[in-house]
Amino acid sequence: MTTRTQVAIIGAGPSGLLLGALLHRAGIDNVVIEQRSADYVLGRIRAGVLEQVAVDLLEEAGVATRLHAEGLPHDGVNLSFDGQRHRIDLHRLTGKRVMVYGQTEVTRDLMDHRAAVGRPTVYEADQVTVHGFDGSNPWVTYVEGGVARRLDADFIAGCDGFHGVCRASVPRNAIQEYEKVYPFGWLGLLADVPPVDHELIYGHTERGFMLASMRSSTRSRFYIQCPLTDKVEDWSDDAFYDEFQRRLPPDAAARLVRGPSLEKSIAPLRSFVAEPLRFGRLFLAGDAGHIVPPTGAKGLNLAASDVGLLSRALAEHYRGSPAGIDTYSQRALARIWKAERFSWWFTQLMHLFPDNGPFGAKMQRAELDYLVRSEAAQKAVAENYVGLPLE
Ligand code: FAD
Ligand code: DHB
């Protein structure tokens, strides 16, 4: 059973679905092939903060109505250490703000839009394999409901996340990978309780990092740094709340409301970049090409900016110019490395690194002190936190 499309998109996470919506806007035919079910994809609780660039792309794709109705614009963000909290006024320092709106909601909006415009998505596709991308006629094979299928395409977009098949299909000698693994994870808990503050609080404490985030005025997302050896089963809700509360600044700790977890999981922290992001007629976008540690909420935003660039490049190609697809990798990587730098730096600033020794701990403390006293330093943080422009 063979079908044909212009762009075969592997993966129905935010990068694949947003790419599909942007290509649809540009009149470019596309099919999304996803190995999991739609419910499984929607059940993954991940990011929660959107940069203006991501909001703009969702608007361009025609998928921002609910985001504007239900998203929470945030003008500032708080850092806490030594029990004191320090606000970084994002809007005053940059003229921009961020939008709190969960990845699950972005994904749901994109799925609904895709269904409404009638572009096909194959869920629960098995044995997805990409072929012939070094020539001019690439194709994808997969098994759907026990039936072997083939999809021919002009291009394949690898939007299949860090563990996907696309990057793994590139010959080893054609790709260079850069990686840093951090010696701890984030234990996250989602609950229907009000946020401890109207803005996010990132905290550095002698017990480790904490982040108080939210999805709405009635739903909170809390994180604590934990050892990689911890298992989520070891953490009862009460144990989580006890530890989280100890790491909150006192005013916020007094406001903490506890409620049963809707989800609880441990995520490892990693920095990773693959270069390049184009291999003939195969492109990598989002987590398929890079990973950032979550500190600073850049993962979802980078996925959006990658596919913003890729959709423009493909639209240029179909208008007759190869310039966009020839420069996609270089342009995307320039932005990716800057987000990698910020996420790496912010991770080092805020977490507890017992192996850094007393000198490392003093340097970290000096950097925090400098940051909260220097408007110039705060401006540099703010400009990265709200997101660099899409050039
Ligand atoms: P994904 O969301 O991973 O989507 C890829 C899709 O491809 C998946 O649906 C997958 O099932 C599918 N797929 C994989 N292999 C195949 C295959 N062989 N065939 C077909 N389909 C395939 N970012 C933040 O900013 N803040 C956070 O708090 C945060 N928390 C995170 C927690 C976890 C556990 C993880 C893994 C990531 C987190 N991120 C966070 C990062 C952010 O969620 C990602 O950057 C974002 O999901 C990237 O989107 P994507 O579409 O590129 O990849
Ligand atoms: C969230 C996650 C982040 O990594 C972050 O920096 C801010 C918010 C969140 O899940 O809400």
Short mmCIF file of C-alpha atoms and ligand atoms in Angstrom, two decimals:
data_model
loop_
_atom_site.label_atom_id
_atom_site.label_comp_id
_atom_site.label_asym_id
_atom_site.label_seq_id
_atom_site.Cartn_x
_atom_site.Cartn_y
_atom_site.Cartn_z
CA MET A 1 0.00 0.00 0.00
CA THR A 2 1.84 3.11 -1.22
CA THR A 3 0.88 6.75 -0.87
CA ARG A 4 2.68 9.99 -1.70
CA THR A 5 3.07 13.35 0.01
CA GLN A 6 5.41 16.33 -0.18
CA VAL A 7 6.79 16.17 3.38
CA ALA A 8 6.70 13.02 5.53
CA ILE A 9 6.90 14.11 9.17
CA ILE A 10 8.06 11.50 11.68
CA GLY A 11 6.73 12.19 15.21
CA ALA A 12 3.55 13.89 16.47
CA GLY A 13 5.12 15.81 19.34
CA PRO A 14 5.04 19.61 19.27
CA SER A 15 7.72 19.91 16.56
CA GLY A 16 6.04 17.47 14.15
CA LEU A 17 2.53 18.83 14.65
CA LEU A 18 3.58 22.49 14.46
CA LEU A 19 5.62 21.80 11.32
CA GLY A 20 2.56 20.11 9.83
CA ALA A 21 0.38 23.14 10.66
CA LEU A 22 2.90 25.66 9.24
CA LEU A 23 3.33 23.61 6.05
CA HIS A 24 -0.45 23.35 5.73
CA ARG A 25 -0.64 27.17 5.94
CA ALA A 26 1.91 27.35 3.13
CA GLY A 27 -0.17 24.91 1.01
CA ILE A 28 2.38 22.09 1.35
CA ASP A 29 1.00 18.58 1.65
CA ASN A 30 2.25 16.54 4.61
CA VAL A 31 1.60 13.33 6.55
CA VAL A 32 2.58 12.80 10.21
CA ILE A 33 3.60 9.31 11.32
CA GLU A 34 3.71 8.67 15.08
CA GLN A 35 4.58 5.44 16.86
CA ARG A 36 2.40 6.06 19.95
CA SER A 37 -1.34 6.68 20.38
CA ALA A 38 -2.73 10.23 20.52
CA ASP A 39 -3.69 9.69 24.19
CA TYR A 40 -0.17 8.59 25.06
CA VAL A 41 1.30 11.70 23.40
CA LEU A 42 -1.16 13.91 25.31
CA GLY A 43 -0.40 12.14 28.60
CA ARG A 44 3.27 13.21 28.66
CA ILE A 45 3.59 16.12 31.07
CA ARG A 46 6.50 18.29 30.00
CA ALA A 47 7.19 21.96 29.39
CA GLY A 48 5.09 24.91 30.51
CA VAL A 49 6.59 28.21 29.38
CA LEU A 50 6.36 29.65 25.84
CA GLU A 51 8.55 32.40 24.44
CA GLN A 52 7.06 35.11 22.24
CA VAL A 53 8.71 33.46 19.19
CA ALA A 54 6.79 30.23 19.88
CA VAL A 55 3.54 32.14 20.46
CA ASP A 56 4.08 34.00 17.15
CA LEU A 57 4.60 30.72 15.30
CA LEU A 58 1.45 29.21 16.82
CA GLU A 59 -0.41 32.35 15.70
CA GLU A 60 1.05 32.04 12.21
CA ALA A 61 -0.15 28.43 12.14
CA GLY A 62 -3.65 29.57 13.17
CA VAL A 63 -3.56 27.65 16.46
CA ALA A 64 -3.38 30.37 19.11
CA THR A 65 -7.01 31.12 20.04
CA ARG A 66 -7.14 29.03 23.22
CA LEU A 67 -3.55 29.94 24.06
CA HIS A 68 -4.56 33.61 24.18
CA ALA A 69 -7.77 32.89 26.07
CA GLU A 70 -6.28 30.58 28.71
CA GLY A 71 -2.49 31.21 28.75
CA LEU A 72 -1.04 33.30 31.57
CA PRO A 73 1.29 36.10 30.39
CA HIS A 74 4.18 36.52 32.86
CA ASP A 75 6.16 39.77 33.07
CA GLY A 76 8.72 38.56 35.57
CA VAL A 77 10.45 35.55 37.09
CA ASN A 78 11.92 35.03 40.58
CA LEU A 79 15.22 33.59 41.74
CA SER A 80 15.59 32.61 45.39
CA PHE A 81 18.59 31.75 47.56
CA ASP A 82 19.38 32.20 51.26
CA GLY A 83 15.64 32.39 51.86
CA GLN A 84 15.44 35.65 49.88
CA ARG A 85 13.67 36.03 46.60
CA HIS A 86 14.79 38.38 43.81
CA ARG A 87 12.53 39.32 40.92
CA ILE A 88 13.84 39.71 37.38
CA ASP A 89 11.52 42.12 35.61
CA LEU A 90 11.47 40.52 32.17
CA HIS A 91 9.14 43.06 30.65
CA ARG A 92 10.94 46.17 31.90
CA LEU A 93 14.33 44.78 30.85
CA THR A 94 13.36 43.44 27.42
CA GLY A 95 9.92 44.79 26.47
CA LYS A 96 8.83 41.14 26.17
CA ARG A 97 7.02 38.63 28.34
CA VAL A 98 6.57 34.84 28.37
CA MET A 99 3.35 32.83 28.27
CA VAL A 100 2.58 30.03 30.74
CA TYR A 101 0.68 27.39 28.74
CA GLY A 102 1.39 23.67 29.00
CA GLN A 103 2.96 21.56 26.27
CA THR A 104 -0.02 19.22 26.60
CA GLU A 105 -2.36 22.08 25.70
CA VAL A 106 -0.18 23.15 22.76
CA THR A 107 -0.20 19.56 21.52
CA ARG A 108 -3.97 19.23 21.97
CA ASP A 109 -4.59 22.48 20.04
CA LEU A 110 -2.32 21.31 17.22
CA MET A 111 -4.03 17.88 17.09
CA ASP A 112 -7.49 19.50 16.96
CA HIS A 113 -6.37 21.88 14.23
CA ARG A 114 -4.89 19.05 12.20
CA ALA A 115 -8.10 17.05 12.46
CA ALA A 116 -10.16 20.14 11.50
CA VAL A 117 -8.12 20.86 8.35
CA GLY A 118 -8.08 17.19 7.40
CA ARG A 119 -4.33 16.56 7.20
CA PRO A 120 -3.58 12.89 7.95
CA THR A 121 -1.81 11.60 11.06
CA VAL A 122 -1.01 7.93 11.47
CA TYR A 123 -0.88 7.00 15.17
CA GLU A 124 0.45 3.69 16.55
CA ALA A 125 2.68 3.16 13.51
CA ASP A 126 5.11 0.25 14.07
CA GLN A 127 8.56 -0.34 12.59
CA VAL A 128 8.85 3.18 11.19
CA THR A 129 11.89 3.23 8.88
CA VAL A 130 13.29 6.04 6.71
CA HIS A 131 14.90 5.23 3.33
CA GLY A 132 16.69 6.87 0.42
CA PHE A 133 17.17 10.32 1.93
CA ASP A 134 20.60 10.63 0.33
CA GLY A 135 18.91 10.47 -3.10
CA SER A 136 16.06 12.46 -4.63
CA ASN A 137 13.17 10.11 -3.78
CA PRO A 138 13.07 9.33 -0.06
CA TRP A 139 10.38 7.12 1.43
CA VAL A 140 9.13 5.85 4.76
CA THR A 141 7.89 2.38 5.57
CA TYR A 142 5.81 1.43 8.59
CA VAL A 143 3.23 -1.07 9.76
CA GLU A 144 -0.27 0.18 10.55
CA GLY A 145 -2.71 -2.23 12.16
CA GLY A 146 -0.66 -5.17 10.91
CA VAL A 147 -0.55 -3.84 7.31
CA ALA A 148 2.81 -2.85 5.77
CA ARG A 149 2.71 0.61 4.20
CA ARG A 150 5.00 2.85 2.17
CA LEU A 151 4.88 6.66 2.00
CA ASP A 152 6.89 8.37 -0.77
CA ALA A 153 7.86 12.00 -0.21
CA ASP A 154 10.02 14.87 -1.45
CA PHE A 155 11.46 15.33 2.06
CA ILE A 156 11.46 13.63 5.45
CA ALA A 157 11.30 15.74 8.62
CA GLY A 158 12.73 13.91 11.65
CA CYS A 159 10.62 15.33 14.51
CA ASP A 160 10.78 12.09 16.46
CA GLY A 161 12.49 13.19 19.65
CA PHE A 162 15.78 12.17 21.26
CA HIS A 163 15.17 8.40 20.98
CA GLY A 164 13.68 8.54 17.47
CA VAL A 165 14.62 6.61 14.36
CA CYS A 166 15.68 9.52 12.11
CA ARG A 167 18.94 10.63 13.75
CA ALA A 168 19.77 6.95 14.37
CA SER A 169 19.44 6.26 10.61
CA VAL A 170 22.17 8.72 9.63
CA PRO A 171 25.58 7.12 8.96
CA ARG A 172 27.81 7.60 12.04
CA ASN A 173 30.55 9.30 10.03
CA ALA A 174 28.12 11.96 8.73
CA ILE A 175 27.12 13.27 12.15
CA GLN A 176 28.95 14.84 15.06
CA GLU A 177 27.36 14.68 18.51
CA TYR A 178 28.16 16.92 21.51
CA GLU A 179 26.89 15.86 24.92
CA LYS A 180 26.99 16.70 28.61
CA VAL A 181 25.11 14.62 31.18
CA TYR A 182 24.38 16.17 34.60
CA PRO A 183 24.75 14.22 37.85
CA PHE A 184 21.13 14.65 39.04
CA GLY A 185 17.53 14.64 37.82
CA TRP A 186 14.34 16.64 38.33
CA LEU A 187 11.49 15.05 40.24
CA GLY A 188 8.28 16.77 39.07
CA LEU A 189 4.80 16.74 40.56
CA LEU A 190 1.60 18.06 38.94
CA ALA A 191 -1.43 18.79 41.16
CA ASP A 192 -4.66 20.73 41.14
CA VAL A 193 -3.54 23.21 43.78
CA PRO A 194 -3.09 26.98 43.40
CA PRO A 195 0.43 28.22 42.59
CA VAL A 196 2.56 29.38 45.55
CA ASP A 197 3.08 32.71 43.78
CA HIS A 198 1.69 34.48 40.72
CA GLU A 199 5.10 34.09 39.01
CA LEU A 200 7.63 31.23 38.74
CA ILE A 201 10.28 30.80 41.46
CA TYR A 202 13.60 29.10 40.66
CA GLY A 203 15.42 28.35 43.92
CA HIS A 204 18.98 27.43 44.87
CA THR A 205 19.25 25.91 48.36
CA GLU A 206 21.77 23.87 50.32
CA ARG A 207 19.35 20.92 49.85
CA GLY A 208 19.32 21.36 46.06
CA PHE A 209 17.37 23.16 43.35
CA MET A 210 13.60 23.76 43.33
CA LEU A 211 11.18 25.25 40.81
CA ALA A 212 7.63 26.35 41.54
CA SER A 213 5.78 26.57 38.24
CA MET A 214 2.16 26.37 37.17
CA ARG A 215 -0.20 25.46 34.37
CA SER A 216 -3.11 27.72 35.43
CA SER A 217 -4.41 29.55 38.50
CA THR A 218 -5.64 26.20 39.85
CA ARG A 219 -2.95 23.78 38.66
CA SER A 220 0.69 23.75 39.81
CA ARG A 221 3.83 22.07 38.57
CA PHE A 222 6.59 21.71 41.14
CA TYR A 223 10.12 20.32 40.71
CA ILE A 224 13.00 19.39 43.00
CA GLN A 225 16.55 18.33 42.14
CA CYS A 226 17.04 14.66 43.12
CA PRO A 227 19.78 12.03 42.85
CA LEU A 228 19.71 9.99 39.63
CA THR A 229 19.47 6.86 41.73
CA ASP A 230 16.07 7.89 43.17
CA LYS A 231 12.99 6.08 41.90
CA VAL A 232 9.69 7.86 41.61
CA GLU A 233 8.08 5.10 43.73
CA ASP A 234 10.37 6.14 46.60
CA TRP A 235 8.68 9.53 46.74
CA SER A 236 5.23 9.67 48.31
CA ASP A 237 3.32 12.90 47.68
CA ASP A 238 3.91 13.91 51.29
CA ALA A 239 7.64 13.27 51.04
CA PHE A 240 7.74 15.40 47.91
CA TYR A 241 5.80 18.28 49.48
CA ASP A 242 7.93 18.14 52.66
CA GLU A 243 11.14 18.45 50.67
CA PHE A 244 9.74 21.02 48.24
CA GLN A 245 8.47 23.18 51.11
CA ARG A 246 11.90 23.17 52.79
CA ARG A 247 13.43 24.55 49.57
CA LEU A 248 10.84 27.31 49.02
CA PRO A 249 11.50 30.86 50.27
CA PRO A 250 9.54 31.29 53.57
CA ASP A 251 6.73 33.52 52.24
CA ALA A 252 5.95 31.07 49.45
CA ALA A 253 6.37 28.05 51.77
CA ALA A 254 3.65 29.50 54.00
CA ARG A 255 1.28 29.58 51.01
CA LEU A 256 1.93 26.01 49.79
CA VAL A 257 -1.28 24.03 49.42
CA ARG A 258 -0.91 20.25 49.15
CA GLY A 259 -3.06 18.06 46.94
CA PRO A 260 -2.86 14.58 45.41
CA SER A 261 -0.44 14.28 42.49
CA LEU A 262 -1.95 13.95 39.02
CA GLU A 263 1.48 12.97 37.73
CA LYS A 264 4.92 12.46 39.23
CA SER A 265 8.06 11.64 37.27
CA ILE A 266 11.84 11.93 37.25
CA ALA A 267 13.61 13.44 34.23
CA PRO A 268 17.38 13.19 33.73
CA LEU A 269 19.23 16.36 32.69
CA ARG A 270 21.28 16.43 29.51
CA SER A 271 22.79 18.89 27.04
CA PHE A 272 23.11 17.41 23.54
CA VAL A 273 23.54 18.76 20.01
CA ALA A 274 23.87 16.85 16.74
CA GLU A 275 25.52 18.56 13.78
CA PRO A 276 24.46 19.02 11.03
CA LEU A 277 20.64 18.91 11.00
CA ARG A 278 20.30 18.11 7.30
CA PHE A 279 21.33 14.92 5.52
CA GLY A 280 20.27 15.13 1.88
CA ARG A 281 16.47 15.09 2.00
CA LEU A 282 16.22 14.35 5.73
CA PHE A 283 16.01 17.19 8.25
CA LEU A 284 16.15 16.92 12.05
CA ALA A 285 14.11 19.31 14.22
CA GLY A 286 13.35 19.60 17.95
CA ASP A 287 14.58 16.97 20.40
CA ALA A 288 15.64 14.73 17.50
CA GLY A 289 18.54 17.13 16.96
CA HIS A 290 19.23 18.54 20.41
CA ILE A 291 18.37 18.35 24.10
CA VAL A 292 18.69 21.04 26.76
CA PRO A 293 18.45 20.58 30.53
CA PRO A 294 14.99 21.91 31.48
CA THR A 295 16.26 24.89 33.55
CA GLY A 296 15.00 27.92 31.62
CA ALA A 297 12.31 26.04 29.66
CA LYS A 298 14.03 26.12 26.28
CA GLY A 299 13.25 22.61 24.94
CA LEU A 300 9.76 23.19 23.58
CA ASN A 301 10.68 26.69 22.43
CA LEU A 302 13.66 25.44 20.43
CA ALA A 303 11.46 22.78 18.84
CA ALA A 304 9.11 25.58 17.73
CA SER A 305 11.88 27.80 16.36
CA ASP A 306 13.47 24.89 14.46
CA VAL A 307 10.23 24.09 12.66
CA GLY A 308 9.59 27.80 12.07
CA LEU A 309 12.87 27.92 10.15
CA LEU A 310 12.28 24.57 8.46
CA SER A 311 8.77 25.42 7.27
CA ARG A 312 10.07 28.67 5.72
CA ALA A 313 12.94 26.80 4.08
CA LEU A 314 10.58 24.22 2.56
CA ALA A 315 8.16 26.93 1.39
CA GLU A 316 11.09 28.67 -0.36
CA HIS A 317 12.04 25.39 -1.99
CA TYR A 318 8.54 24.94 -3.41
CA ARG A 319 8.68 28.53 -4.70
CA GLY A 320 11.83 27.57 -6.61
CA SER A 321 14.75 28.65 -4.38
CA PRO A 322 17.07 26.15 -2.66
CA ALA A 323 18.60 28.82 -0.37
CA GLY A 324 16.39 28.02 2.64
CA ILE A 325 16.97 24.29 2.78
CA ASP A 326 20.68 24.79 2.12
CA THR A 327 21.05 27.08 5.14
CA TYR A 328 18.47 25.49 7.52
CA SER A 329 21.03 23.53 9.51
CA GLN A 330 23.42 26.43 9.98
CA ARG A 331 20.69 28.92 10.90
CA ALA A 332 18.93 26.58 13.30
CA LEU A 333 22.21 25.57 14.98
CA ALA A 334 23.22 29.20 15.56
CA ARG A 335 20.09 29.67 17.66
CA ILE A 336 20.28 26.20 19.25
CA TRP A 337 23.83 26.73 20.57
CA LYS A 338 22.80 29.99 22.24
CA ALA A 339 19.87 28.27 23.97
CA GLU A 340 22.21 25.40 24.92
CA ARG A 341 24.58 27.93 26.47
CA PHE A 342 21.83 29.62 28.48
CA SER A 343 20.29 26.34 29.72
CA TRP A 344 23.73 25.00 30.69
CA TRP A 345 24.65 28.23 32.48
CA PHE A 346 21.30 28.52 34.28
CA THR A 347 21.55 24.85 35.33
CA GLN A 348 25.04 25.47 36.79
CA LEU A 349 23.88 28.64 38.53
CA MET A 350 20.86 27.14 40.29
CA HIS A 351 21.67 23.49 41.16
CA LEU A 352 23.72 21.95 43.91
CA PHE A 353 26.92 20.37 42.51
CA PRO A 354 28.55 18.59 45.47
CA ASP A 355 31.56 17.64 43.31
CA ASN A 356 32.40 21.28 42.56
CA GLY A 357 34.12 21.61 45.95
CA PRO A 358 34.30 24.69 48.21
CA PHE A 359 35.82 26.96 45.54
CA GLY A 360 33.12 26.04 43.03
CA ALA A 361 30.43 26.70 45.65
CA LYS A 362 31.89 30.17 46.38
CA MET A 363 31.97 31.00 42.66
CA GLN A 364 28.34 29.95 42.33
CA ARG A 365 27.39 32.13 45.30
CA ALA A 366 29.36 35.11 43.90
CA GLU A 367 27.57 34.73 40.58
CA LEU A 368 24.15 34.69 42.27
CA ASP A 369 25.07 37.77 44.36
CA TYR A 370 26.34 39.60 41.28
CA LEU A 371 23.24 38.74 39.31
CA VAL A 372 20.75 40.08 41.84
CA ARG A 373 22.74 43.32 42.23
CA SER A 374 23.58 44.03 38.60
CA GLU A 375 20.95 45.32 36.20
CA ALA A 376 23.29 44.49 33.29
CA ALA A 377 23.53 40.85 34.41
CA GLN A 378 19.75 40.67 34.90
CA LYS A 379 19.21 42.07 31.44
CA ALA A 380 21.37 39.33 29.94
CA VAL A 381 19.31 36.69 31.79
CA ALA A 382 16.03 38.32 30.82
CA GLU A 383 16.92 38.56 27.13
CA ASN A 384 17.73 34.84 27.04
CA TYR A 385 14.78 33.79 29.21
CA VAL A 386 12.20 35.53 27.00
CA GLY A 387 13.98 34.05 23.96
CA LEU A 388 16.38 35.37 21.37
CA PRO A 389 14.88 36.59 18.08
CA LEU A 390 14.31 34.14 15.23
CA GLU A 391 16.89 35.37 12.69
P1 FAD B 1 8.92 14.97 21.43
O1 FAD B 1 7.98 15.75 22.24
O2 FAD B 1 9.80 13.97 22.11
O3 FAD B 1 8.09 14.25 20.30
C1 FAD B 1 8.64 13.27 19.45
C2 FAD B 1 7.55 12.33 19.01
O4 FAD B 1 8.11 11.37 18.12
C3 FAD B 1 6.96 11.56 20.16
O5 FAD B 1 5.55 11.68 20.12
C4 FAD B 1 7.43 10.13 19.93
O6 FAD B 1 6.49 9.17 20.39
C5 FAD B 1 7.59 10.10 18.43
N1 FAD B 1 8.53 9.08 17.97
C6 FAD B 1 9.69 8.66 18.54
N2 FAD B 1 10.25 7.69 17.81
C7 FAD B 1 9.45 7.49 16.75
C8 FAD B 1 9.50 6.62 15.66
N3 FAD B 1 10.50 5.74 15.52
N4 FAD B 1 8.52 6.66 14.75
C9 FAD B 1 7.49 7.54 14.88
N5 FAD B 1 7.37 8.39 15.90
C10 FAD B 1 8.35 8.38 16.83
N6 FAD B 1 11.15 21.23 28.23
C11 FAD B 1 10.95 22.34 28.91
O7 FAD B 1 11.12 23.42 28.36
N7 FAD B 1 10.51 22.26 30.21
C12 FAD B 1 10.29 21.06 30.84
O8 FAD B 1 9.91 21.03 32.00
C13 FAD B 1 10.53 19.89 30.14
N8 FAD B 1 10.36 18.69 30.73
C14 FAD B 1 10.63 17.57 30.02
C15 FAD B 1 10.49 16.33 30.61
C16 FAD B 1 10.80 15.15 29.89
C17 FAD B 1 10.64 13.81 30.56
C18 FAD B 1 11.25 15.26 28.55
C19 FAD B 1 11.60 14.02 27.76
C20 FAD B 1 11.38 16.51 27.97
C21 FAD B 1 11.07 17.67 28.69
N9 FAD B 1 11.20 18.92 28.11
C22 FAD B 1 10.96 20.03 28.81
C23 FAD B 1 11.60 19.11 26.75
C24 FAD B 1 10.42 19.35 25.83
O9 FAD B 1 9.29 18.67 26.30
C25 FAD B 1 10.85 18.87 24.47
O10 FAD B 1 11.91 19.73 24.07
C26 FAD B 1 9.76 18.85 23.44
O11 FAD B 1 8.83 17.86 23.73
C27 FAD B 1 10.37 18.60 22.07
O12 FAD B 1 9.36 18.33 21.16
P2 FAD B 1 9.61 17.33 19.95
O13 FAD B 1 8.32 17.33 19.21
O14 FAD B 1 10.84 17.71 19.24
O15 FAD B 1 9.90 15.93 20.63
C1 DHB B 2 8.54 24.49 33.63
C2 DHB B 2 9.62 23.75 33.30
C3 DHB B 2 10.84 24.36 33.19
O1 DHB B 2 11.91 23.67 32.85
C4 DHB B 2 10.99 25.70 33.43
O2 DHB B 2 12.23 26.26 33.35
C5 DHB B 2 9.90 26.44 33.73
C6 DHB B 2 8.67 25.83 33.83
C7 DHB B 2 7.23 23.83 33.77
O3 DHB B 2 7.14 22.62 33.56
O4 DHB B 2 6.26 24.52 34.11
#
